[in-house]
Amino acid sequence: MSNYTAPVRDMLFVMNELAGLDAVGTLPGYEEASADLAEAILEEAGRFAGEVIAPLNVIGDREGSRLIDGKVVPPTGFADAYRQFVDGGWGAVASEIDHGGQGLPQLLAKPVTEMWNSANLSFALCPMLTQGALEALEHHGSDELKAVYLSKLATGEWTGTMNLTEPQAGSDLAAVRTKAVPEGDHYRISGNKIFITWGEHDMTDNIVHLVLARLPDAPEGVKGISLFVVPKYLVNADGSLGLRNDVQCVSLEHKMGIHGSPTAVLAFGEKDGAIGYLVGEPNRGLEYMFTMMNHARLGVGLEGVAISERAYQQARDYARDRVQGKAIGQRAAGAIIKHPDVRRMLMLMKSQTEAMRALAYVTAAYMDQAARHPDPVQRAYYQARVDLLTPVVKGWSTETAQEVTSLGVQVHGGMGFIEETGAAQHMRDARIITIYEGTTGIQANDLLGRKTVREEGKTLQALIEEIRADVARVAELEGEAFRQIAAGLEEALRVLEATASHLIATAANDMPLAFSGAVPYLMQLGIVCGGWQMARAACIAKARLDAGDDVAFHQAKIVSAQFYATHVLPRAQAHAHAALHGGQATLALDESAF
Amino acid sequence: MSNYTAPVRDMLFVMNELAGLDAVGTLPGYEEASADLAEAILEEAGRFAGEVIAPLNVIGDREGSRLIDGKVVPPTGFADAYRQFVDGGWGAVASEIDHGGQGLPQLLAKPVTEMWNSANLSFALCPMLTQGALEALEHHGSDELKAVYLSKLATGEWTGTMNLTEPQAGSDLAAVRTKAVPEGDHYRISGNKIFITWGEHDMTDNIVHLVLARLPDAPEGVKGISLFVVPKYLVNADGSLGLRNDVQCVSLEHKMGIHGSPTAVLAFGEKDGAIGYLVGEPNRGLEYMFTMMNHARLGVGLEGVAISERAYQQARDYARDRVQGKAIGQRAAGAIIKHPDVRRMLMLMKSQTEAMRALAYVTAAYMDQAARHPDPVQRAYYQARVDLLTPVVKGWSTETAQEVTSLGVQVHGGMGFIEETGAAQHMRDARIITIYEGTTGIQANDLLGRKTVREEGKTLQALIEEIRADVARVAELEGEAFRQIAAGLEEALRVLEATASHLIATAANDMPLAFSGAVPYLMQLGIVCGGWQMARAACIAKARLDAGDDVAFHQAKIVSAQFYATHVLPRAQAHAHAALHGGQATLALDESAF
């Protein structure tokens, strides 16, 4: 079994030095977001994550959520921990103040969210989905709906769900068949939804389902989908709970991981039709869902950071404790961390986790700037960055988490394969994150199509120029580490530009050919952006070191960046090669020849 | 649930065209190993694997082997299938004829073994371990021991186990503590062994445990370990079974995968001491174990091929059947195989599986040549090849299988995470193969230390020259595919030479620095050798195509090689970069800074 200690020092370094917490603190409404407040919140959240939520992670895996007589029973301890979570105000961290939230900037909320995910991914999914439902209502709900639901969701007193997928539809929402028939001020909803995370449980009095469905006269395809609120219990005019709505959990999925989180099949309207309320205008449901999905995608990218951190901590602790054999170059038997290859694996885990965290937090700060910057030109600039980087943070971080959690098992040797050790759970849990909220392929299509080709690489080019300027600063520093970092990034940027130009040009003539390189392009961009953040960190660490500040911490930052530049960054070139030269072979084979 | 259809056409192509079955058929004692015999055996084995063993794969995963009152109960159907396996003569395929085996060359036995592993890895482990025990006794046992045990193991009538690991020892066999005290013509063995695959079961009348233990006067460390036979039931002079020996299964591990295969903790000598018989000379146990382990390592590499093939078949079938969404460049919704990124994933699975299979079979043919070639110079030449490539086939194929089985899940989208689909099982099962029979790190140390540095790269250099000559042939062929394949390999070979030279030179001065690049070097060599075999396949396919022979099959071979050259081969450069330039950063961090 493993412990979790929130990496507060590392988080604060990224927030303060890389993501510009001070700049975020100058934005209207975020004036209180100081480094001191950040530290205080992170320390407190870290304690709660480590002491209350983390110990339930293994229990959740073993017991799973169970469906008993139509009711979902979460694993032992989850309901109590959730109550503490809400009572402690943790459900409200990022919610707007006027709905009872704390109104913190994303740059402060995201590190806290990372902690919940590290501590217990299954548990953390519940507030994550609640946040998604909250946002959809905040942005698109009527005042009446807001009055009934917002503050309950903002505090976490009620939880929320997102109901998109149907058995026949998968990622293709055009195929949604759930029906909504108008009846007075509400609608009667009927249909089946699958893969509904925390779709049913007894941890709160009510659950607020957000459901995609079709009105009787709706057009075919994605333009005929509307969004509805369907509460588990109807809410009376005085705010008290009324009748049980006609929505039932008919089964739970038996999954590879995140056993603690119930993944429900929900049946709406098996009796008279579930009562639902239209959110916003008819037939705009998909658009509304995407508002919230984009934010959720960044959240899932953060899950990649979080579970990588957890796997790293466990592998590191094991490698320090486990005495076995005489490592090459050592005179006596010692802990396996002395073996060069164990160090290599731990460095791969550590450096990539740091790179992912940095890019995720930097993107969170861009979100804050995009939302609150007084200058609309700046807001647009930052929004474009967020749009470009969201699929990268989601796709690259979740794919990288597959490697990191698998390395966590490998560091444990045979013990890693034994479930009691806990290393395997992180790998099993992580396996869903490249899939839900849009697979890596879907992220890559979004990145290449909407975020690159459509605007002919404009936002990307600006980003590349900014990275290039940062690399020039690194190149001025003395020492082998900085030489390797600068040289690696210069070459990687050159090839990234070439790849983007090639794919943009190809897309004009042959869309399938261009999009066969979408995932390699996404991975390339993610690796380069990660290297960029590592280079910035090394630069800052050098300045701190020169000032004699926290020597061990800042030296480690430089080593980590150097390792990333020599072990990880070269992979960007391999991805580029596939994107530049591999399309023909990808598409050449006749389907029958597979 | 998934089916398995043995890829007989592909296997025969590799055996005949790449691995030189005709040449193996000229070796003394292998005269009957013709292409026709190979096809007949593969068809028959494929039927048995597909119809009898494969359907038990899911059952094994769900039920697991269970320990009930000290007895291990395998999953439903396993015992019956094992009886059919033995009755059908499948246990005896590679065993020597004079022990009741069929005496087939490795080049014929290995494809059959691949089928068992594809069909059901948990099941296949039982004959695999039996084969290991058989080989140890064949090479090192006294005539008395051979008379009692060989034919029973050769037919599979009894099964065998390998008992190396102890709780405190892991991969470090110097720490073995199990004791062997002489008593007349036998020894009394006492101690605990863990991770014993098929260490207890009731599928056969007897189990033959091969056990590493120390004699009372044995020197410390690995030079004081002896090898013993410890049967579950003692064998009377007339060959009938006698008393139950003092070896008990005290528990089974709860593992991430291969649930069907019982992984036992065995207690030897809890009462009077288990009766055991010395194999060969005292204190040479480790040496004997390595004889059999090297062979077993190739076998585990083959497991990587096998489970990749199974995952590929399942993903391909799903991608053809699952209709969802309109792919880029398509006018209507269709099967997901039409999405460019799904094709990319399937091509990654297909081309890497083909590359791994080719290298494994070619190495098997080298084994046959090393064993039977009439010219001792040639035998030595081939043995050096086997020695060099065994850690590569083991390390590279098992690491690649992690990627391939994970891609198998990804192709399924959300359904891949649901256990009922079966895709997740392949990934969970595969997770052990980079660990057992020596982790990838251990393989890489063997490759770099004993097989490269010690002989200053002699065998490697000869291999590179042979590859270079083959590449020159590819370079003469016309067309973009051949241009890409030749260019990719030329560059990869140049960098491979540079990497090996660098590591050899580094090892002379700084062993930890050199060995921090061992795994990247292993992966690089594996990827290049795989690319070499793909290039050879493409060359031969071109000649067949020119002759108008089986057009679809041979065209697919060229596409697969082209895909590998553009998507996979560039990764070798990334590994090279880490091996050439990444050592300093790997070792720089203070242990306390992790």
CSV table of N, CA and C in Angstrom, one decimal, chain A residues 385-430:
chain,number,residue,atom,x,y,z
A,385,ARG,N,-4.7,30.4,-26.9
A,385,ARG,CA,-3.7,29.5,-26.3
A,385,ARG,C,-4.4,28.3,-25.6
A,386,VAL,N,-5.4,28.7,-24.9
A,386,VAL,CA,-6.1,27.6,-24.2
A,386,VAL,C,-6.7,26.7,-25.2
A,387,ASP,N,-7.3,27.2,-26.2
A,387,ASP,CA,-7.9,26.3,-27.2
A,387,ASP,C,-6.9,25.4,-27.9
A,388,LEU,N,-5.7,25.9,-28.1
A,388,LEU,CA,-4.7,25.1,-28.7
A,388,LEU,C,-4.1,24.1,-27.8
A,389,LEU,N,-3.9,24.5,-26.5
A,389,LEU,CA,-3.2,23.6,-25.6
A,389,LEU,C,-4.2,22.6,-24.9
A,390,THR,N,-5.5,22.8,-24.9
A,390,THR,CA,-6.4,21.9,-24.2
A,390,THR,C,-6.3,20.5,-24.7
A,391,PRO,N,-6.4,20.3,-26.0
A,391,PRO,CA,-6.2,18.9,-26.5
A,391,PRO,C,-4.8,18.3,-26.3
A,392,VAL,N,-3.8,19.2,-26.2
A,392,VAL,CA,-2.5,18.7,-26.0
A,392,VAL,C,-2.3,18.3,-24.5
A,393,VAL,N,-2.8,19.1,-23.6
A,393,VAL,CA,-2.7,18.7,-22.2
A,393,VAL,C,-3.5,17.4,-22.0
A,394,LYS,N,-4.7,17.3,-22.6
A,394,LYS,CA,-5.5,16.1,-22.4
A,394,LYS,C,-4.8,14.9,-23.1
A,395,GLY,N,-4.4,15.0,-24.4
A,395,GLY,CA,-3.9,13.9,-25.1
A,395,GLY,C,-2.5,13.4,-24.6
A,396,TRP,N,-1.6,14.4,-24.6
A,396,TRP,CA,-0.2,14.1,-24.3
A,396,TRP,C,-0.1,13.6,-22.8
A,397,SER,N,-0.7,14.3,-21.9
A,397,SER,CA,-0.6,14.0,-20.5
A,397,SER,C,-1.2,12.6,-20.2
A,398,THR,N,-2.3,12.3,-20.8
A,398,THR,CA,-2.9,11.0,-20.5
A,398,THR,C,-2.1,9.8,-21.2
A,399,GLU,N,-1.6,10.1,-22.4
A,399,GLU,CA,-0.7,9.0,-23.0
A,399,GLU,C,0.5,8.9,-22.2
A,400,THR,N,1.1,9.9,-21.7
A,400,THR,CA,2.4,9.8,-21.0
A,400,THR,C,2.1,9.1,-19.6
A,401,ALA,N,0.9,9.3,-19.1
A,401,ALA,CA,0.6,8.7,-17.8
A,401,ALA,C,0.6,7.1,-18.0
A,402,GLN,N,0.3,6.7,-19.2
A,402,GLN,CA,0.3,5.2,-19.4
A,402,GLN,C,1.8,4.7,-19.2
A,403,GLU,N,2.7,5.5,-19.8
A,403,GLU,CA,4.1,5.1,-19.7
A,403,GLU,C,4.6,5.2,-18.2
A,404,VAL,N,4.2,6.3,-17.6
A,404,VAL,CA,4.7,6.5,-16.2
A,404,VAL,C,4.2,5.4,-15.2
A,405,THR,N,2.9,5.1,-15.3
A,405,THR,CA,2.3,4.2,-14.4
A,405,THR,C,2.8,2.8,-14.7
A,406,SER,N,3.1,2.5,-16.0
A,406,SER,CA,3.7,1.2,-16.3
A,406,SER,C,5.1,1.1,-15.8
A,407,LEU,N,5.9,2.1,-15.9
A,407,LEU,CA,7.2,2.2,-15.3
A,407,LEU,C,7.1,2.0,-13.8
A,408,GLY,N,6.1,2.5,-13.2
A,408,GLY,CA,5.9,2.3,-11.7
A,408,GLY,C,5.8,0.8,-11.4
A,409,VAL,N,5.1,0.1,-12.2
A,409,VAL,CA,5.0,-1.4,-12.0
A,409,VAL,C,6.4,-2.0,-12.2
A,410,GLN,N,7.1,-1.6,-13.3
A,410,GLN,CA,8.4,-2.2,-13.6
A,410,GLN,C,9.4,-1.9,-12.5
A,411,VAL,N,9.4,-0.8,-11.9
A,411,VAL,CA,10.4,-0.5,-10.8
A,411,VAL,C,10.2,-1.5,-9.7
A,412,HIS,N,9.0,-1.9,-9.5
A,412,HIS,CA,8.7,-2.9,-8.4
A,412,HIS,C,9.1,-4.3,-8.8
A,413,GLY,N,9.4,-4.6,-10.0
A,413,GLY,CA,9.7,-6.0,-10.4
A,413,GLY,C,8.5,-6.8,-10.2
A,414,GLY,N,8.7,-8.1,-9.9
A,414,GLY,CA,7.6,-9.0,-9.7
A,414,GLY,C,6.6,-8.5,-8.7
A,415,MET,N,7.0,-7.8,-7.7
A,415,MET,CA,6.0,-7.3,-6.7
A,415,MET,C,5.0,-6.3,-7.4
A,416,GLY,N,5.4,-5.7,-8.5
A,416,GLY,CA,4.5,-4.7,-9.2
A,416,GLY,C,3.3,-5.4,-9.8
A,417,PHE,N,3.5,-6.7,-10.1
A,417,PHE,CA,2.4,-7.5,-10.7
A,417,PHE,C,1.4,-8.0,-9.7
A,418,ILE,N,1.8,-8.0,-8.4
A,418,ILE,CA,1.0,-8.5,-7.3
A,418,ILE,C,0.1,-7.3,-6.8
A,419,GLU,N,-1.2,-7.6,-6.8
A,419,GLU,CA,-2.1,-6.5,-6.6
A,419,GLU,C,-2.0,-5.8,-5.2
A,420,GLU,N,-1.5,-6.6,-4.2
A,420,GLU,CA,-1.4,-6.0,-2.9
A,420,GLU,C,-0.5,-4.9,-2.8
A,421,THR,N,0.5,-4.8,-3.7
A,421,THR,CA,1.5,-3.8,-3.7
A,421,THR,C,0.9,-2.4,-4.1
A,422,GLY,N,-0.1,-2.4,-4.9
A,422,GLY,CA,-0.8,-1.2,-5.3
A,422,GLY,C,-0.3,-0.5,-6.5
A,423,ALA,N,0.9,-0.9,-7.0
A,423,ALA,CA,1.5,-0.2,-8.2
A,423,ALA,C,0.6,-0.5,-9.4
A,424,ALA,N,0.1,-1.8,-9.5
A,424,ALA,CA,-0.7,-2.1,-10.6
A,424,ALA,C,-2.0,-1.3,-10.7
A,425,GLN,N,-2.6,-1.0,-9.5
A,425,GLN,CA,-3.8,-0.2,-9.5
A,425,GLN,C,-3.7,1.1,-10.3
A,426,HIS,N,-2.6,1.8,-10.1
A,426,HIS,CA,-2.4,3.1,-10.7
A,426,HIS,C,-2.4,2.9,-12.2
A,427,MET,N,-1.8,1.8,-12.7
A,427,MET,CA,-1.7,1.5,-14.1
A,427,MET,C,-3.1,1.2,-14.7
A,428,ARG,N,-3.9,0.4,-13.9
A,428,ARG,CA,-5.2,0.0,-14.3
A,428,ARG,C,-6.1,1.2,-14.3
A,429,ASP,N,-6.0,2.0,-13.2
A,429,ASP,CA,-6.9,3.2,-13.1
A,429,ASP,C,-6.6,4.2,-14.3
A,430,ALA,N,-5.3,4.3,-14.6
A,430,ALA,CA,-4.9,5.3,-15.6
A,430,ALA,C,-5.4,4.9,-17.0
